[in-house]
Amino acid sequence: MIEIKNVSKSFDHIKATDKINLTIEEGSVMGLVGTNGAGKSTLLRMIAGVYLPDEGEILVDDAAIWNDAEVKKQIYYISDDQYFFPNATPMDMADFYKVVYPDFDEEEFLELSGQFSLETDRQIQTFSKGMKKQLSILLGICTKVPYLLCDETFDGLDPVMRQAVKSLFVKEMETRHFTPVIASHNLRELEDICDHIGLLHKGGVLLSKDLETMKSNIHKIQCVLPLGLEKELKDHLEILQLQRRGKLITMTVRGEEKEIMKRIEQWNPVFCECLPLSLEEIFISETEVVGYDVKTLIF
């Protein structure tokens, strides 16, 4: 388990993270989503022990990560911008990681490289962006660390490779203690693999919830109601968004579905239904509440 306790980090006058509290349970797939500049990459680097928090502490299985080489061996960090040694081949990088990570599985690395059509004796600098991402993921998997930190891991991968990587994560979770932490802007990619979501905004955590619980507590409602009921609806429901087109109202509402539908029934709607919300729609609704609204960004 990774525990992040009251962690803050600033760069000069810029506050990257502000008193973040977050728990990443072992054996879960944690998705970190957030607005641009929310602090996702900074947080991952602090978890990996690359940055030292200005305040607070980060514990990995009850041990402080900073300045402890043994604890750092439990974590592999894939940055958004991969770095490899100049003129190195995949095999050169594997040889390096065998020194750093004693459980590195060279046999599996060679097998997976073949499955992903990555030539192990070819210079990495000749690889495409997607191929470099694939290589970073395979190296991380083969270190056999319990915690894999992924910053925009799926960016640059084609749809087939994205699915292959997800399948690889699932296989690892079935066979050993493995906890991926995935930071991404592509919410659709996270929705079918993550079971817990942390939503970051302006360096803080807006919410951290099980994905299914999150979806069960926020709903999109479409109903046909007479004109002029907007104020009454807002007085009786916790509405995050409301749009009207004629008599058709579309709302994003927080709460239990049965209670929401029961309250709407008092206005005798001609038609009313509850529609499933995507993770992207939840993200937009939650961030609009704190002022991150597309209407304020488009002139």
mmCIF file of C-alpha atoms in Angstrom:
data_model
loop_
_atom_site.group_PDB
_atom_site.id
_atom_site.type_symbol
_atom_site.label_atom_id
_atom_site.label_comp_id
_atom_site.label_asym_id
_atom_site.label_seq_id
_atom_site.Cartn_x
_atom_site.Cartn_y
_atom_site.Cartn_z
ATOM 1 C CA MET A 1 0.000 0.000 0.000
ATOM 2 C CA ILE A 2 1.150 3.522 -0.803
ATOM 3 C CA GLU A 3 0.149 6.229 1.671
ATOM 4 C CA ILE A 4 0.448 9.890 0.722
ATOM 5 C CA LYS A 5 0.039 12.082 3.787
ATOM 6 C CA ASN A 6 -0.421 15.847 3.582
ATOM 7 C CA VAL A 7 2.137 16.151 0.768
ATOM 8 C CA SER A 8 3.013 19.536 -0.756
ATOM 9 C CA LYS A 9 5.632 20.472 -3.328
ATOM 10 C CA SER A 10 6.556 23.864 -4.821
ATOM 11 C CA PHE A 11 8.926 24.950 -7.553
ATOM 12 C CA ASP A 12 9.963 28.530 -6.796
ATOM 13 C CA HIS A 13 6.625 30.339 -6.422
ATOM 14 C CA ILE A 14 4.579 27.648 -8.214
ATOM 15 C CA LYS A 15 2.721 25.196 -5.955
ATOM 16 C CA ALA A 16 2.622 21.874 -7.818
ATOM 17 C CA THR A 17 0.855 19.875 -5.101
ATOM 18 C CA ASP A 18 -0.954 21.174 -2.041
ATOM 19 C CA LYS A 19 -1.568 18.999 1.022
ATOM 20 C CA ILE A 20 -2.438 15.853 -0.930
ATOM 21 C CA ASN A 21 -3.815 12.904 1.029
ATOM 22 C CA LEU A 22 -4.277 9.714 -0.940
ATOM 23 C CA THR A 23 -4.131 5.965 -0.329
ATOM 24 C CA ILE A 24 -3.326 3.478 -3.092
ATOM 25 C CA GLU A 25 -4.391 -0.004 -2.046
ATOM 26 C CA GLU A 26 -2.295 -3.002 -3.008
ATOM 27 C CA GLY A 27 -3.742 -5.057 -5.854
ATOM 28 C CA SER A 28 -5.896 -2.261 -7.272
ATOM 29 C CA VAL A 29 -5.491 -0.327 -10.511
ATOM 30 C CA MET A 30 -5.322 3.338 -9.541
ATOM 31 C CA GLY A 31 -6.100 5.967 -12.148
ATOM 32 C CA LEU A 32 -4.900 9.536 -11.599
ATOM 33 C CA VAL A 33 -6.802 12.058 -13.665
ATOM 34 C CA GLY A 34 -6.775 15.812 -13.515
ATOM 35 C CA THR A 35 -6.677 19.143 -15.237
ATOM 36 C CA ASN A 36 -3.517 20.389 -16.943
ATOM 37 C CA GLY A 37 -1.007 21.358 -14.267
ATOM 38 C CA ALA A 38 -2.946 19.523 -11.564
ATOM 39 C CA GLY A 39 0.240 17.916 -10.224
ATOM 40 C CA LYS A 40 -0.114 14.332 -11.501
ATOM 41 C CA SER A 41 3.462 14.004 -12.797
ATOM 42 C CA THR A 42 4.919 15.743 -9.736
ATOM 43 C CA LEU A 43 3.011 13.361 -7.471
ATOM 44 C CA LEU A 44 4.260 10.294 -9.357
ATOM 45 C CA ARG A 45 7.850 11.555 -9.138
ATOM 46 C CA MET A 46 7.508 12.030 -5.397
ATOM 47 C CA ILE A 47 6.090 8.518 -5.004
ATOM 48 C CA ALA A 48 9.070 7.201 -6.994
ATOM 49 C CA GLY A 49 11.499 9.113 -4.788
ATOM 50 C CA VAL A 50 12.679 11.435 -7.560
ATOM 51 C CA TYR A 51 11.378 14.560 -5.775
ATOM 52 C CA LEU A 52 11.443 15.226 -2.056
ATOM 53 C CA PRO A 53 8.163 16.686 -0.749
ATOM 54 C CA ASP A 54 8.417 20.090 0.930
ATOM 55 C CA GLU A 55 5.832 18.925 3.456
ATOM 56 C CA GLY A 56 4.257 15.610 4.424
ATOM 57 C CA GLU A 57 5.445 12.078 3.834
ATOM 58 C CA ILE A 58 5.009 9.187 1.419
ATOM 59 C CA LEU A 59 5.083 5.615 2.731
ATOM 60 C CA VAL A 60 5.419 2.477 0.619
ATOM 61 C CA ASP A 61 4.395 -0.571 2.651
ATOM 62 C CA ASP A 62 4.921 1.516 5.829
ATOM 63 C CA ALA A 63 8.457 2.607 4.826
ATOM 64 C CA ALA A 64 9.486 6.117 3.778
ATOM 65 C CA ILE A 65 10.501 6.212 0.111
ATOM 66 C CA TRP A 66 12.944 9.120 0.155
ATOM 67 C CA ASN A 67 16.629 8.230 0.334
ATOM 68 C CA ASP A 68 15.987 4.505 0.810
ATOM 69 C CA ALA A 69 17.336 2.407 -2.073
ATOM 70 C CA GLU A 70 15.679 -0.789 -0.847
ATOM 71 C CA VAL A 71 12.224 0.781 -0.822
ATOM 72 C CA LYS A 72 12.820 2.292 -4.259
ATOM 73 C CA LYS A 73 13.404 -1.224 -5.596
ATOM 74 C CA GLN A 74 9.667 -1.781 -5.054
ATOM 75 C CA ILE A 75 8.787 0.896 -7.620
ATOM 76 C CA TYR A 76 9.353 1.400 -11.344
ATOM 77 C CA TYR A 77 8.458 4.786 -12.828
ATOM 78 C CA ILE A 78 7.627 5.307 -16.504
ATOM 79 C CA SER A 79 7.775 9.017 -17.255
ATOM 80 C CA ASP A 80 5.846 10.696 -20.038
ATOM 81 C CA ASP A 81 9.155 11.517 -21.717
ATOM 82 C CA GLN A 82 11.236 8.325 -21.689
ATOM 83 C CA TYR A 83 14.989 8.423 -21.259
ATOM 84 C CA PHE A 84 17.373 5.743 -22.500
ATOM 85 C CA PHE A 85 21.153 5.722 -22.569
ATOM 86 C CA PRO A 86 22.654 7.149 -25.797
ATOM 87 C CA ASN A 87 23.051 4.470 -28.511
ATOM 88 C CA ALA A 88 21.601 1.831 -26.156
ATOM 89 C CA THR A 89 19.676 -1.200 -27.359
ATOM 90 C CA PRO A 90 16.773 -2.795 -25.459
ATOM 91 C CA MET A 91 19.164 -5.499 -24.299
ATOM 92 C CA ASP A 92 21.570 -2.867 -22.960
ATOM 93 C CA MET A 93 18.730 -1.368 -20.899
ATOM 94 C CA ALA A 94 17.721 -4.823 -19.678
ATOM 95 C CA ASP A 95 21.304 -5.454 -18.527
ATOM 96 C CA PHE A 96 21.251 -2.145 -16.651
ATOM 97 C CA TYR A 97 17.940 -2.877 -14.915
ATOM 98 C CA LYS A 98 19.169 -6.339 -13.909
ATOM 99 C CA VAL A 99 21.715 -4.542 -11.722
ATOM 100 C CA VAL A 100 19.165 -2.130 -10.226
ATOM 101 C CA TYR A 101 16.315 -4.635 -9.825
ATOM 102 C CA PRO A 102 17.550 -8.048 -8.663
ATOM 103 C CA ASP A 103 14.300 -9.821 -9.647
ATOM 104 C CA PHE A 104 14.471 -8.659 -13.274
ATOM 105 C CA ASP A 105 13.238 -11.515 -15.501
ATOM 106 C CA GLU A 106 15.437 -11.536 -18.609
ATOM 107 C CA GLU A 107 13.754 -14.604 -20.071
ATOM 108 C CA GLU A 108 10.325 -12.970 -19.909
ATOM 109 C CA PHE A 109 11.760 -9.736 -21.330
ATOM 110 C CA LEU A 110 13.076 -11.566 -24.401
ATOM 111 C CA GLU A 111 9.776 -13.404 -24.806
ATOM 112 C CA LEU A 112 7.656 -10.250 -24.529
ATOM 113 C CA SER A 113 9.988 -8.295 -26.831
ATOM 114 C CA GLY A 114 9.383 -10.952 -29.481
ATOM 115 C CA GLN A 115 5.615 -10.808 -28.980
ATOM 116 C CA PHE A 116 5.693 -7.001 -29.317
ATOM 117 C CA SER A 117 8.063 -7.200 -32.328
ATOM 118 C CA LEU A 118 10.769 -5.147 -30.619
ATOM 119 C CA GLU A 119 14.286 -5.960 -31.854
ATOM 120 C CA THR A 120 16.487 -6.270 -28.760
ATOM 121 C CA ASP A 121 19.736 -5.547 -30.670
ATOM 122 C CA ARG A 122 18.492 -2.399 -32.425
ATOM 123 C CA GLN A 123 19.369 1.087 -31.158
ATOM 124 C CA ILE A 124 16.420 2.544 -29.262
ATOM 125 C CA GLN A 125 16.957 5.982 -30.807
ATOM 126 C CA THR A 126 15.677 4.517 -34.093
ATOM 127 C CA PHE A 127 12.403 3.422 -32.446
ATOM 128 C CA SER A 128 9.150 5.320 -32.906
ATOM 129 C CA LYS A 129 7.479 7.043 -29.945
ATOM 130 C CA GLY A 130 5.054 4.151 -29.560
ATOM 131 C CA MET A 131 7.827 1.560 -29.664
ATOM 132 C CA LYS A 132 9.739 3.415 -26.947
ATOM 133 C CA LYS A 133 6.601 3.421 -24.804
ATOM 134 C CA GLN A 134 6.190 -0.322 -25.355
ATOM 135 C CA LEU A 135 9.818 -0.906 -24.366
ATOM 136 C CA SER A 136 9.442 1.132 -21.169
ATOM 137 C CA ILE A 137 6.367 -0.877 -20.214
ATOM 138 C CA LEU A 138 8.055 -4.234 -20.885
ATOM 139 C CA LEU A 139 11.118 -3.217 -18.884
ATOM 140 C CA GLY A 140 8.855 -2.151 -16.024
ATOM 141 C CA ILE A 141 6.853 -5.383 -16.096
ATOM 142 C CA CYS A 142 10.001 -7.515 -16.119
ATOM 143 C CA THR A 143 11.529 -5.780 -13.083
ATOM 144 C CA LYS A 144 8.813 -7.614 -11.114
ATOM 145 C CA VAL A 145 8.272 -4.647 -8.830
ATOM 146 C CA PRO A 146 4.957 -4.562 -6.937
ATOM 147 C CA TYR A 147 4.271 -0.924 -7.903
ATOM 148 C CA LEU A 148 4.409 0.367 -11.483
ATOM 149 C CA LEU A 149 3.920 4.136 -11.939
ATOM 150 C CA CYS A 150 2.778 5.105 -15.426
ATOM 151 C CA ASP A 151 2.657 8.711 -16.648
ATOM 152 C CA GLU A 152 0.588 8.943 -19.854
ATOM 153 C CA THR A 153 1.564 5.346 -20.627
ATOM 154 C CA PHE A 154 -1.016 4.804 -23.367
ATOM 155 C CA ASP A 155 -0.143 8.006 -25.225
ATOM 156 C CA GLY A 156 1.482 7.070 -28.537
ATOM 157 C CA LEU A 157 0.217 3.475 -28.550
ATOM 158 C CA ASP A 158 -2.107 2.274 -31.287
ATOM 159 C CA PRO A 159 -5.424 0.658 -30.219
ATOM 160 C CA VAL A 160 -4.112 -2.907 -30.566
ATOM 161 C CA MET A 161 -1.057 -2.177 -28.432
ATOM 162 C CA ARG A 162 -3.165 -0.384 -25.808
ATOM 163 C CA GLN A 163 -5.301 -3.474 -25.417
ATOM 164 C CA ALA A 164 -2.214 -5.706 -25.325
ATOM 165 C CA VAL A 165 -0.691 -3.629 -22.519
ATOM 166 C CA LYS A 166 -3.934 -3.727 -20.516
ATOM 167 C CA SER A 167 -4.061 -7.503 -20.940
ATOM 168 C CA LEU A 168 -0.464 -7.694 -19.762
ATOM 169 C CA PHE A 169 -1.343 -5.690 -16.629
ATOM 170 C CA VAL A 170 -4.273 -8.007 -15.888
ATOM 171 C CA LYS A 171 -2.082 -11.095 -16.315
ATOM 172 C CA GLU A 172 0.512 -9.696 -13.892
ATOM 173 C CA MET A 173 -2.173 -8.925 -11.311
ATOM 174 C CA GLU A 174 -3.458 -12.489 -11.545
ATOM 175 C CA THR A 175 -0.041 -14.076 -10.983
ATOM 176 C CA ARG A 176 1.657 -11.827 -8.385
ATOM 177 C CA HIS A 177 1.354 -8.754 -6.169
ATOM 178 C CA PHE A 178 1.123 -5.984 -8.731
ATOM 179 C CA THR A 179 -0.354 -2.497 -8.437
ATOM 180 C CA PRO A 180 -0.312 -0.185 -11.476
ATOM 181 C CA VAL A 181 -0.822 3.547 -10.925
ATOM 182 C CA ILE A 182 -1.797 5.205 -14.195
ATOM 183 C CA ALA A 183 -1.886 8.977 -14.755
ATOM 184 C CA SER A 184 -3.613 9.971 -17.978
ATOM 185 C CA HIS A 185 -5.677 12.598 -19.759
ATOM 186 C CA ASN A 186 -7.323 9.881 -21.846
ATOM 187 C CA LEU A 187 -10.180 9.006 -19.540
ATOM 188 C CA ARG A 188 -11.706 6.465 -21.909
ATOM 189 C CA GLU A 189 -8.507 4.439 -21.659
ATOM 190 C CA LEU A 190 -8.724 4.347 -17.866
ATOM 191 C CA GLU A 191 -12.384 3.488 -17.624
ATOM 192 C CA ASP A 192 -12.085 -0.165 -18.623
ATOM 193 C CA ILE A 193 -9.021 -0.998 -16.501
ATOM 194 C CA CYS A 194 -9.021 1.169 -13.350
ATOM 195 C CA ASP A 195 -11.059 0.264 -10.282
ATOM 196 C CA HIS A 196 -10.151 3.358 -8.262
ATOM 197 C CA ILE A 197 -9.865 6.970 -9.427
ATOM 198 C CA GLY A 198 -8.109 9.962 -7.885
ATOM 199 C CA LEU A 199 -9.178 13.305 -9.360
ATOM 200 C CA LEU A 200 -6.614 16.104 -9.010
ATOM 201 C CA HIS A 201 -7.186 19.826 -9.569
ATOM 202 C CA LYS A 202 -4.780 22.717 -8.887
ATOM 203 C CA GLY A 203 -2.446 20.554 -6.841
ATOM 204 C CA GLY A 204 -5.134 19.067 -4.599
ATOM 205 C CA VAL A 205 -7.367 15.992 -4.601
ATOM 206 C CA LEU A 206 -10.996 16.735 -5.481
ATOM 207 C CA LEU A 207 -12.026 13.144 -4.822
ATOM 208 C CA SER A 208 -10.660 9.633 -4.477
ATOM 209 C CA LYS A 209 -13.215 6.883 -4.918
ATOM 210 C CA ASP A 210 -13.858 3.416 -6.206
ATOM 211 C CA LEU A 211 -14.954 3.859 -9.829
ATOM 212 C CA GLU A 212 -18.179 1.901 -9.444
ATOM 213 C CA THR A 213 -19.064 3.835 -6.284
ATOM 214 C CA MET A 214 -18.337 7.091 -8.090
ATOM 215 C CA LYS A 215 -20.627 6.134 -10.961
ATOM 216 C CA SER A 216 -23.386 5.038 -8.610
ATOM 217 C CA ASN A 217 -23.445 8.438 -6.875
ATOM 218 C CA ILE A 218 -23.666 10.703 -9.919
ATOM 219 C CA HIS A 219 -26.234 10.420 -12.695
ATOM 220 C CA LYS A 220 -27.326 11.966 -15.961
ATOM 221 C CA ILE A 221 -31.066 12.538 -16.012
ATOM 222 C CA GLN A 222 -33.159 13.421 -19.049
ATOM 223 C CA CYS A 223 -36.727 14.503 -18.483
ATOM 224 C CA VAL A 224 -39.515 16.504 -20.091
ATOM 225 C CA LEU A 225 -40.847 19.151 -17.694
ATOM 226 C CA PRO A 226 -42.783 22.413 -17.998
ATOM 227 C CA LEU A 227 -40.788 25.626 -18.424
ATOM 228 C CA GLY A 228 -39.670 27.619 -15.392
ATOM 229 C CA LEU A 229 -38.835 24.791 -12.989
ATOM 230 C CA GLU A 230 -35.069 25.256 -12.967
ATOM 231 C CA LYS A 231 -34.929 27.029 -9.585
ATOM 232 C CA GLU A 232 -37.170 24.438 -7.913
ATOM 233 C CA LEU A 233 -35.040 21.618 -9.319
ATOM 234 C CA LYS A 234 -31.851 23.212 -7.970
ATOM 235 C CA ASP A 235 -33.498 23.713 -4.572
ATOM 236 C CA HIS A 236 -34.440 20.028 -4.292
ATOM 237 C CA LEU A 237 -31.560 18.287 -6.089
ATOM 238 C CA GLU A 238 -27.758 18.531 -5.951
ATOM 239 C CA ILE A 239 -27.356 19.527 -9.598
ATOM 240 C CA LEU A 240 -23.866 19.807 -11.088
ATOM 241 C CA GLN A 241 -25.024 20.644 -14.623
ATOM 242 C CA LEU A 242 -28.348 21.573 -16.151
ATOM 243 C CA GLN A 243 -29.237 22.229 -19.785
ATOM 244 C CA ARG A 244 -32.642 22.877 -21.270
ATOM 245 C CA ARG A 245 -33.770 22.550 -24.871
ATOM 246 C CA GLY A 246 -37.409 23.460 -24.981
ATOM 247 C CA LYS A 247 -39.134 21.208 -22.456
ATOM 248 C CA LEU A 248 -36.290 18.651 -22.487
ATOM 249 C CA ILE A 249 -33.962 19.015 -19.494
ATOM 250 C CA THR A 250 -30.642 17.210 -19.205
ATOM 251 C CA MET A 251 -29.086 17.259 -15.724
ATOM 252 C CA THR A 252 -26.044 15.801 -14.030
ATOM 253 C CA VAL A 253 -27.136 15.145 -10.450
ATOM 254 C CA ARG A 254 -25.303 13.833 -7.404
ATOM 255 C CA GLY A 255 -27.082 11.356 -5.123
ATOM 256 C CA GLU A 256 -28.824 7.979 -5.154
ATOM 257 C CA GLU A 257 -30.725 7.199 -8.339
ATOM 258 C CA LYS A 258 -33.932 6.095 -6.613
ATOM 259 C CA GLU A 259 -34.086 9.225 -4.460
ATOM 260 C CA ILE A 260 -33.398 11.498 -7.455
ATOM 261 C CA MET A 261 -36.125 9.881 -9.574
ATOM 262 C CA LYS A 262 -38.571 9.995 -6.659
ATOM 263 C CA ARG A 263 -38.045 13.748 -6.235
ATOM 264 C CA ILE A 264 -38.455 14.427 -9.948
ATOM 265 C CA GLU A 265 -41.758 12.490 -9.970
ATOM 266 C CA GLN A 266 -43.374 15.261 -7.851
ATOM 267 C CA TRP A 267 -43.399 17.471 -10.980
ATOM 268 C CA ASN A 268 -45.160 14.762 -13.024
ATOM 269 C CA PRO A 269 -42.654 14.605 -15.917
ATOM 270 C CA VAL A 270 -44.003 13.530 -19.290
ATOM 271 C CA PHE A 271 -40.819 11.478 -19.678
ATOM 272 C CA CYS A 272 -37.859 10.752 -17.403
ATOM 273 C CA GLU A 273 -34.873 8.390 -17.655
ATOM 274 C CA CYS A 274 -31.442 7.875 -16.081
ATOM 275 C CA LEU A 275 -28.531 7.509 -18.510
ATOM 276 C CA PRO A 276 -25.084 6.021 -17.817
ATOM 277 C CA LEU A 277 -22.267 8.531 -17.295
ATOM 278 C CA SER A 278 -18.782 8.030 -18.692
ATOM 279 C CA LEU A 279 -15.673 8.809 -16.632
ATOM 280 C CA GLU A 280 -15.049 11.770 -18.931
ATOM 281 C CA GLU A 281 -18.485 13.219 -18.155
ATOM 282 C CA ILE A 282 -17.911 12.736 -14.414
ATOM 283 C CA PHE A 283 -14.552 14.514 -14.714
ATOM 284 C CA ILE A 284 -16.133 17.491 -16.536
ATOM 285 C CA SER A 285 -18.955 17.730 -14.003
ATOM 286 C CA GLU A 286 -16.687 17.586 -10.959
ATOM 287 C CA THR A 287 -14.204 20.145 -12.295
ATOM 288 C CA GLU A 288 -16.938 22.561 -13.403
ATOM 289 C CA VAL A 289 -18.080 22.688 -9.773
ATOM 290 C CA VAL A 290 -14.688 24.170 -8.810
ATOM 291 C CA GLY A 291 -14.646 26.635 -11.707
ATOM 292 C CA TYR A 292 -12.808 24.683 -14.425
ATOM 293 C CA ASP A 293 -15.504 25.214 -17.042
ATOM 294 C CA VAL A 294 -15.157 25.066 -20.807
ATOM 295 C CA LYS A 295 -17.425 28.111 -21.014
ATOM 296 C CA THR A 296 -14.759 30.185 -19.260
ATOM 297 C CA LEU A 297 -12.041 28.901 -21.610
ATOM 298 C CA ILE A 298 -13.719 29.557 -24.971
ATOM 299 C CA PHE A 299 -14.316 33.158 -25.968
#
